[in-house]
PDB file of C-alpha atoms in Angstrom:
ATOM      1  CA  MET D  24      33.419 -59.992  10.709  1.00 66.00           C
ATOM      2  CA  PRO D  25      36.324 -58.073   9.289  1.00 72.00           C
ATOM      3  CA  PHE D  26      37.105 -54.591  10.491  1.00 73.00           C
ATOM      4  CA  THR D  27      36.241 -51.871   7.913  1.00 72.00           C
ATOM      5  CA  LEU D  28      37.215 -48.252   8.067  1.00 67.00           C
ATOM      6  CA  PRO D  29      34.429 -45.680   8.024  1.00 63.00           C
ATOM      7  CA  PRO D  30      34.207 -43.608   4.844  1.00 65.00           C
ATOM      8  CA  ARG D  31      36.377 -40.522   4.891  1.00 64.00           C
ATOM      9  CA  ILE D  32      34.413 -37.384   5.820  1.00 59.00           C
ATOM     10  CA  PRO D  33      35.865 -34.218   4.328  1.00 57.00           C
ATOM     11  CA  SER D  34      37.101 -31.765   6.912  1.00 57.00           C
ATOM     12  CA  GLY D  35      36.124 -28.538   5.103  1.00 55.00           C
ATOM     13  CA  PRO D  36      33.048 -27.256   3.370  1.00 56.00           C
ATOM     14  CA  ARG D  37      31.871 -29.096   0.321  1.00 54.00           C
ATOM     15  CA  ARG D  38      31.890 -27.586  -3.134  1.00 52.00           C
ATOM     16  CA  ARG D  39      28.080 -27.575  -3.279  1.00 52.00           C
ATOM     17  CA  SER D  40      27.726 -25.573  -0.055  1.00 48.00           C
ATOM     18  CA  LEU D  41      30.363 -23.076  -1.217  1.00 44.00           C
ATOM     19  CA  LEU D  42      28.488 -22.520  -4.478  1.00 48.00           C
ATOM     20  CA  ALA D  43      25.184 -22.112  -2.635  1.00 48.00           C
ATOM     21  CA  SER D  44      26.747 -19.599  -0.248  1.00 48.00           C
ATOM     22  CA  ALA D  45      28.215 -17.574  -3.111  1.00 43.00           C
ATOM     23  CA  ALA D  46      24.872 -17.526  -4.932  1.00 43.00           C
ATOM     24  CA  GLY D  47      23.068 -16.467  -1.746  1.00 45.00           C
ATOM     25  CA  ALA D  48      25.541 -13.653  -1.137  1.00 42.00           C
ATOM     26  CA  ALA D  49      25.085 -12.399  -4.693  1.00 39.00           C
ATOM     27  CA  LEU D  50      21.297 -12.395  -4.273  1.00 40.00           C
ATOM     28  CA  LEU D  51      21.509 -10.533  -0.976  1.00 41.00           C
ATOM     29  CA  ALA D  52      23.800  -7.927  -2.479  1.00 39.00           C
ATOM     30  CA  GLY D  53      21.318  -7.395  -5.302  1.00 42.00           C
ATOM     31  CA  CYS D  54      18.431  -6.937  -2.845  1.00 45.00           C
ATOM     32  CA  SER D  55      20.005  -4.309  -0.656  1.00 43.00           C
ATOM     33  CA  ASP D  56      18.065  -1.280   0.587  1.00 45.00           C
ATOM     34  CA  SER D  57      20.621   1.127  -0.843  1.00 44.00           C
ATOM     35  CA  PRO D  58      19.339   4.030  -2.930  1.00 46.00           C
ATOM     36  CA  ASP D  59      19.252   3.796  -6.693  1.00 44.00           C
ATOM     37  CA  SER D  60      22.736   3.747  -8.146  1.00 41.00           C
ATOM     38  CA  ALA D  61      21.387   5.551 -11.230  1.00 44.00           C
ATOM     39  CA  ASN D  62      20.318   8.502  -9.089  1.00 46.00           C
ATOM     40  CA  THR D  63      21.906  11.693 -10.302  1.00 44.00           C
ATOM     41  CA  ALA D  64      22.432  14.748  -8.146  1.00 51.00           C
ATOM     42  CA  GLY D  65      19.228  16.729  -7.784  1.00 57.00           C
ATOM     43  CA  SER D  66      16.848  14.236  -9.403  1.00 61.00           C
ATOM     44  CA  PRO D  67      14.585  12.017  -7.297  1.00 76.00           C
ATOM     45  CA  SER D  68      15.163   8.276  -7.291  1.00 89.00           C
ATOM     46  CA  ALA D  69      12.593   5.834  -8.608  1.00 87.00           C
ATOM     47  CA  ALA D  70      11.690   4.973  -5.008  1.00 90.00           C
ATOM     48  CA  ASP D  71      11.113   8.652  -4.174  1.00 92.00           C
ATOM     49  CA  ARG D  72       8.908   9.059  -7.234  1.00 93.00           C
ATOM     50  CA  ALA D  73       6.921   5.923  -6.343  1.00 94.00           C
ATOM     51  CA  ARG D  74       6.499   7.124  -2.749  1.00 95.00           C
ATOM     52  CA  ALA D  75       5.280  10.561  -3.920  1.00 95.00           C
ATOM     53  CA  ARG D  76       2.834   9.001  -6.373  1.00 95.00           C
ATOM     54  CA  ALA D  77       1.481   6.663  -3.690  1.00 96.00           C
ATOM     55  CA  ALA D  78       0.962   9.627  -1.357  1.00 96.00           C
ATOM     56  CA  ARG D  79      -0.886  11.560  -4.100  1.00 96.00           C
ATOM     57  CA  ASP D  80      -3.032   8.533  -4.951  1.00 96.00           C
ATOM     58  CA  SER D  81      -3.973   8.030  -1.308  1.00 96.00           C
ATOM     59  CA  ALA D  82      -4.758  11.744  -0.877  1.00 96.00           C
ATOM     60  CA  ALA D  83      -7.014  11.642  -3.949  1.00 96.00           C
ATOM     61  CA  LEU D  84      -8.763   8.558  -2.587  1.00 97.00           C
ATOM     62  CA  ALA D  85      -9.255  10.281   0.778  1.00 97.00           C
ATOM     63  CA  ALA D  86     -10.858  13.197  -1.074  1.00 96.00           C
ATOM     64  CA  ARG D  87     -13.231  10.751  -2.786  1.00 97.00           C
ATOM     65  CA  TYR D  88     -14.201   9.346   0.605  1.00 97.00           C
ATOM     66  CA  ALA D  89     -14.805  12.869   1.953  1.00 97.00           C
ATOM     67  CA  ALA D  90     -16.969  13.737  -1.047  1.00 97.00           C
ATOM     68  CA  ALA D  91     -18.994  10.535  -0.598  1.00 96.00           C
ATOM     69  CA  ILE D  92     -19.479  11.274   3.113  1.00 97.00           C
ATOM     70  CA  ALA D  93     -20.628  14.805   2.244  1.00 96.00           C
ATOM     71  CA  ALA D  94     -23.029  13.573  -0.447  1.00 95.00           C
ATOM     72  CA  HIS D  95     -24.411  10.650   1.600  1.00 96.00           C
ATOM     73  CA  PRO D  96     -24.322  11.410   5.344  1.00 96.00           C
ATOM     74  CA  ALA D  97     -26.090   8.101   6.074  1.00 95.00           C
ATOM     75  CA  LEU D  98     -22.926   6.287   4.898  1.00 95.00           C
ATOM     76  CA  ALA D  99     -20.623   8.243   7.221  1.00 95.00           C
ATOM     77  CA  ASP D 100     -20.429   5.500   9.872  1.00 95.00           C
ATOM     78  CA  LEU D 101     -19.209   3.027   7.247  1.00 95.00           C
ATOM     79  CA  LEU D 102     -16.936   5.381   5.319  1.00 96.00           C
ATOM     80  CA  ARG D 103     -15.286   7.470   8.037  1.00 97.00           C
ATOM     81  CA  PRO D 104     -13.061   4.657   9.476  1.00 96.00           C
ATOM     82  CA  LEU D 105     -11.978   3.601   5.980  1.00 96.00           C
ATOM     83  CA  ARG D 106     -11.156   7.194   5.066  1.00 97.00           C
ATOM     84  CA  THR D 107      -9.143   7.575   8.265  1.00 97.00           C
ATOM     85  CA  GLU D 108      -7.040   4.593   7.204  1.00 97.00           C
ATOM     86  CA  VAL D 109      -6.536   6.052   3.728  1.00 97.00           C
ATOM     87  CA  VAL D 110      -5.329   9.296   5.314  1.00 97.00           C
ATOM     88  CA  ARG D 111      -2.869   7.246   7.390  1.00 96.00           C
ATOM     89  CA  HIS D 112      -1.645   5.629   4.185  1.00 96.00           C
ATOM     90  CA  THR D 113      -1.074   9.103   2.726  1.00 96.00           C
ATOM     91  CA  GLU D 114       1.006  10.021   5.766  1.00 96.00           C
ATOM     92  CA  ALA D 115       2.923   6.716   5.657  1.00 95.00           C
ATOM     93  CA  PHE D 116       4.046   7.549   2.129  1.00 94.00           C
ATOM     94  CA  GLY D 117       5.167  10.993   3.245  1.00 91.00           C
ATOM     95  CA  GLY D 118       2.103  12.970   2.187  1.00 85.00           C
ATOM     96  CA  SER D 119       0.187  15.353   4.397  1.00 78.00           C
ATOM     97  CA  GLY D 120      -3.211  14.192   5.544  1.00 63.00           C
ATOM     98  CA  GLN D 121      -3.511  16.509   8.566  1.00 54.00           C
ATOM     99  CA  ALA D 122      -6.001  19.144   7.402  1.00 42.00           C
ATOM    100  CA  SER D 123      -8.316  16.814   5.534  1.00 46.00           C
ATOM    101  CA  ALA D 124      -8.192  14.157   8.265  1.00 42.00           C
ATOM    102  CA  SER D 125      -9.267  16.508  11.030  1.00 40.00           C
ATOM    103  CA  ALA D 126     -12.117  17.917   8.952  1.00 40.00           C
ATOM    104  CA  SER D 127     -13.771  14.583   8.272  1.00 43.00           C
ATOM    105  CA  ALA D 128     -13.004  13.069  11.657  1.00 41.00           C
ATOM    106  CA  SER D 129     -14.864  15.860  13.436  1.00 39.00           C
ATOM    107  CA  ALA D 130     -17.626  16.176  10.850  1.00 40.00           C
ATOM    108  CA  SER D 131     -21.000  14.848  11.850  1.00 39.00           C
ATOM    109  CA  PRO D 132     -23.756  14.202   9.318  1.00 38.00           C
ATOM    110  CA  SER D 133     -25.004  17.752   9.935  1.00 38.00           C
ATOM    111  CA  ASP D 134     -21.496  19.154   9.234  1.00 39.00           C
ATOM    112  CA  SER D 135     -21.180  17.422   5.876  1.00 38.00           C
ATOM    113  CA  ALA D 136     -21.017  20.747   4.043  1.00 37.00           C
ATOM    114  CA  SER D 137     -17.941  21.838   6.008  1.00 37.00           C
ATOM    115  CA  ALA D 138     -16.321  18.460   5.398  1.00 39.00           C
ATOM    116  CA  SER D 139     -16.843  18.826   1.657  1.00 38.00           C
ATOM    117  CA  VAL D 140     -15.339  22.324   1.733  1.00 37.00           C
ATOM    118  CA  SER D 141     -12.270  20.985   3.545  1.00 41.00           C
ATOM    119  CA  ALA D 142     -12.045  18.030   1.195  1.00 41.00           C
ATOM    120  CA  SER D 143     -12.203  20.257  -1.858  1.00 38.00           C
ATOM    121  CA  ALA D 144      -9.585  22.551  -0.350  1.00 41.00           C
ATOM    122  CA  SER D 145      -7.236  19.606   0.129  1.00 44.00           C
ATOM    123  CA  ALA D 146      -7.873  18.215  -3.349  1.00 45.00           C
ATOM    124  CA  SER D 147      -7.599  20.243  -6.512  1.00 51.00           C
ATOM    125  CA  ALA D 148     -11.173  19.434  -7.574  1.00 68.00           C
ATOM    126  CA  SER D 149     -13.994  17.805  -5.670  1.00 76.00           C
ATOM    127  CA  PRO D 150     -14.603  14.305  -7.024  1.00 86.00           C
ATOM    128  CA  ALA D 151     -18.007  13.506  -8.472  1.00 90.00           C
ATOM    129  CA  VAL D 152     -20.173  11.225  -6.356  1.00 93.00           C
ATOM    130  CA  ALA D 153     -23.034   9.075  -7.622  1.00 92.00           C
ATOM    131  CA  ALA D 154     -26.489  10.163  -6.461  1.00 92.00           C
ATOM    132  CA  ASP D 155     -27.392   6.614  -5.391  1.00 93.00           C
ATOM    133  CA  PRO D 156     -25.660   5.541  -2.136  1.00 93.00           C
ATOM    134  CA  LYS D 157     -25.119   1.977  -3.402  1.00 93.00           C
ATOM    135  CA  ALA D 158     -23.553   3.292  -6.592  1.00 94.00           C
ATOM    136  CA  ALA D 159     -21.331   5.603  -4.528  1.00 95.00           C
ATOM    137  CA  LEU D 160     -20.121   2.618  -2.487  1.00 95.00           C
ATOM    138  CA  SER D 161     -19.534   0.619  -5.672  1.00 95.00           C
ATOM    139  CA  ASP D 162     -17.521   3.490  -7.149  1.00 95.00           C
ATOM    140  CA  LEU D 163     -15.359   3.730  -4.024  1.00 96.00           C
ATOM    141  CA  ALA D 164     -14.855  -0.052  -4.047  1.00 96.00           C
ATOM    142  CA  ALA D 165     -13.771   0.091  -7.697  1.00 96.00           C
ATOM    143  CA  ALA D 166     -11.350   2.938  -6.933  1.00 96.00           C
ATOM    144  CA  GLU D 167      -9.856   1.007  -3.992  1.00 96.00           C
ATOM    145  CA  ARG D 168      -9.535  -2.147  -6.100  1.00 96.00           C
ATOM    146  CA  ALA D 169      -7.898  -0.336  -9.020  1.00 97.00           C
ATOM    147  CA  LEU D 170      -5.412   1.410  -6.735  1.00 97.00           C
ATOM    148  CA  ALA D 171      -4.587  -1.831  -4.902  1.00 96.00           C
ATOM    149  CA  ASP D 172      -3.988  -3.566  -8.244  1.00 97.00           C
ATOM    150  CA  ARG D 173      -1.743  -0.745  -9.493  1.00 96.00           C
ATOM    151  CA  ARG D 174       0.267  -0.822  -6.267  1.00 96.00           C
ATOM    152  CA  THR D 175       0.637  -4.598  -6.412  1.00 96.00           C
ATOM    153  CA  LYS D 176       1.953  -4.399  -9.983  1.00 96.00           C
ATOM    154  CA  ALA D 177       4.540  -1.798  -8.913  1.00 94.00           C
ATOM    155  CA  LEU D 178       6.059  -4.008  -6.191  1.00 94.00           C
ATOM    156  CA  PRO D 179       8.860  -5.653  -8.227  1.00 94.00           C
ATOM    157  CA  GLU D 180      10.445  -2.275  -9.043  1.00 92.00           C
ATOM    158  CA  LEU D 181      10.524  -1.032  -5.438  1.00 93.00           C
ATOM    159  CA  PRO D 182      13.287  -1.419  -2.850  1.00 91.00           C
ATOM    160  CA  GLY D 183      12.696  -3.602   0.227  1.00 89.00           C
ATOM    161  CA  GLU D 184      11.092  -1.373   2.863  1.00 93.00           C
ATOM    162  CA  LEU D 185       9.001   0.617   0.391  1.00 95.00           C
ATOM    163  CA  ALA D 186       7.845  -2.619  -1.255  1.00 95.00           C
ATOM    164  CA  ARG D 187       6.732  -3.968   2.121  1.00 96.00           C
ATOM    165  CA  LEU D 188       4.831  -0.754   2.868  1.00 96.00           C
ATOM    166  CA  MET D 189       3.254  -0.719  -0.596  1.00 96.00           C
ATOM    167  CA  ALA D 190       2.208  -4.375  -0.267  1.00 96.00           C
ATOM    168  CA  SER D 191       0.644  -3.711   3.125  1.00 96.00           C
ATOM    169  CA  VAL D 192      -1.286  -0.691   1.852  1.00 96.00           C
ATOM    170  CA  ALA D 193      -2.394  -2.614  -1.254  1.00 96.00           C
ATOM    171  CA  ALA D 194      -3.720  -5.402   0.984  1.00 96.00           C
ATOM    172  CA  ALA D 195      -5.569  -2.835   3.108  1.00 95.00           C
ATOM    173  CA  GLY D 196      -7.060  -1.349  -0.069  1.00 95.00           C
ATOM    174  CA  ALA D 197      -8.277  -4.772  -1.161  1.00 95.00           C
ATOM    175  CA  ALA D 198      -9.878  -5.240   2.261  1.00 95.00           C
ATOM    176  CA  HIS D 199     -11.515  -1.813   1.963  1.00 96.00           C
ATOM    177  CA  ALA D 200     -12.893  -2.790  -1.449  1.00 95.00           C
ATOM    178  CA  PHE D 201     -14.385  -5.938   0.081  1.00 95.00           C
ATOM    179  CA  LEU D 202     -15.974  -4.000   2.952  1.00 93.00           C
ATOM    180  CA  LEU D 203     -17.395  -1.417   0.557  1.00 93.00           C
ATOM    181  CA  THR D 204     -18.794  -4.154  -1.680  1.00 90.00           C
ATOM    182  CA  GLU D 205     -20.433  -5.801   1.332  1.00 86.00           C
ATOM    183  CA  GLY D 206     -21.797  -2.403   2.442  1.00 71.00           C
ATOM    184  CA  ALA D 207     -23.391  -1.896  -0.969  1.00 68.00           C
ATOM    185  CA  LYS D 208     -25.519  -5.066  -0.616  1.00 70.00           C
TER     186      LYS D 208
END
């Protein structure tokens, strides 16, 4: 058998790997966590506006939970843990959930009037609650679902860390909607 030389192996990187590396670097540069470059002095960035809106939305949802707990004390055991999570979401987005969280966490079914006073103090107007407990749960589930959908749709416009937080909170909202729907059965 005659002796054949092995095929020549290039010593440096191949053209294909160089192109892939350049494309990857360009994508990473475009996905950086740097603030908006269009941000002008004194005006909030798009991320700051999205964070503030998410905090307001969560605070409004927490007020709806407080109103439902006040209107239907029998649902308090189901609603109180979900409301506590919504208050945590408010805080995660930079909102203040302190006063309204402590009011509902310490409220027992007999204290529901004080919880509703605290909830209305933290929200501009007390949300309306359906007279039927099952309808109240369905309304809360619909509110959670709508907010989770709105947050999911906003994800492509958000920078990395805020997008991850928003996605996590949207997933929690979808889980809350499921639990509320199951509680209404």
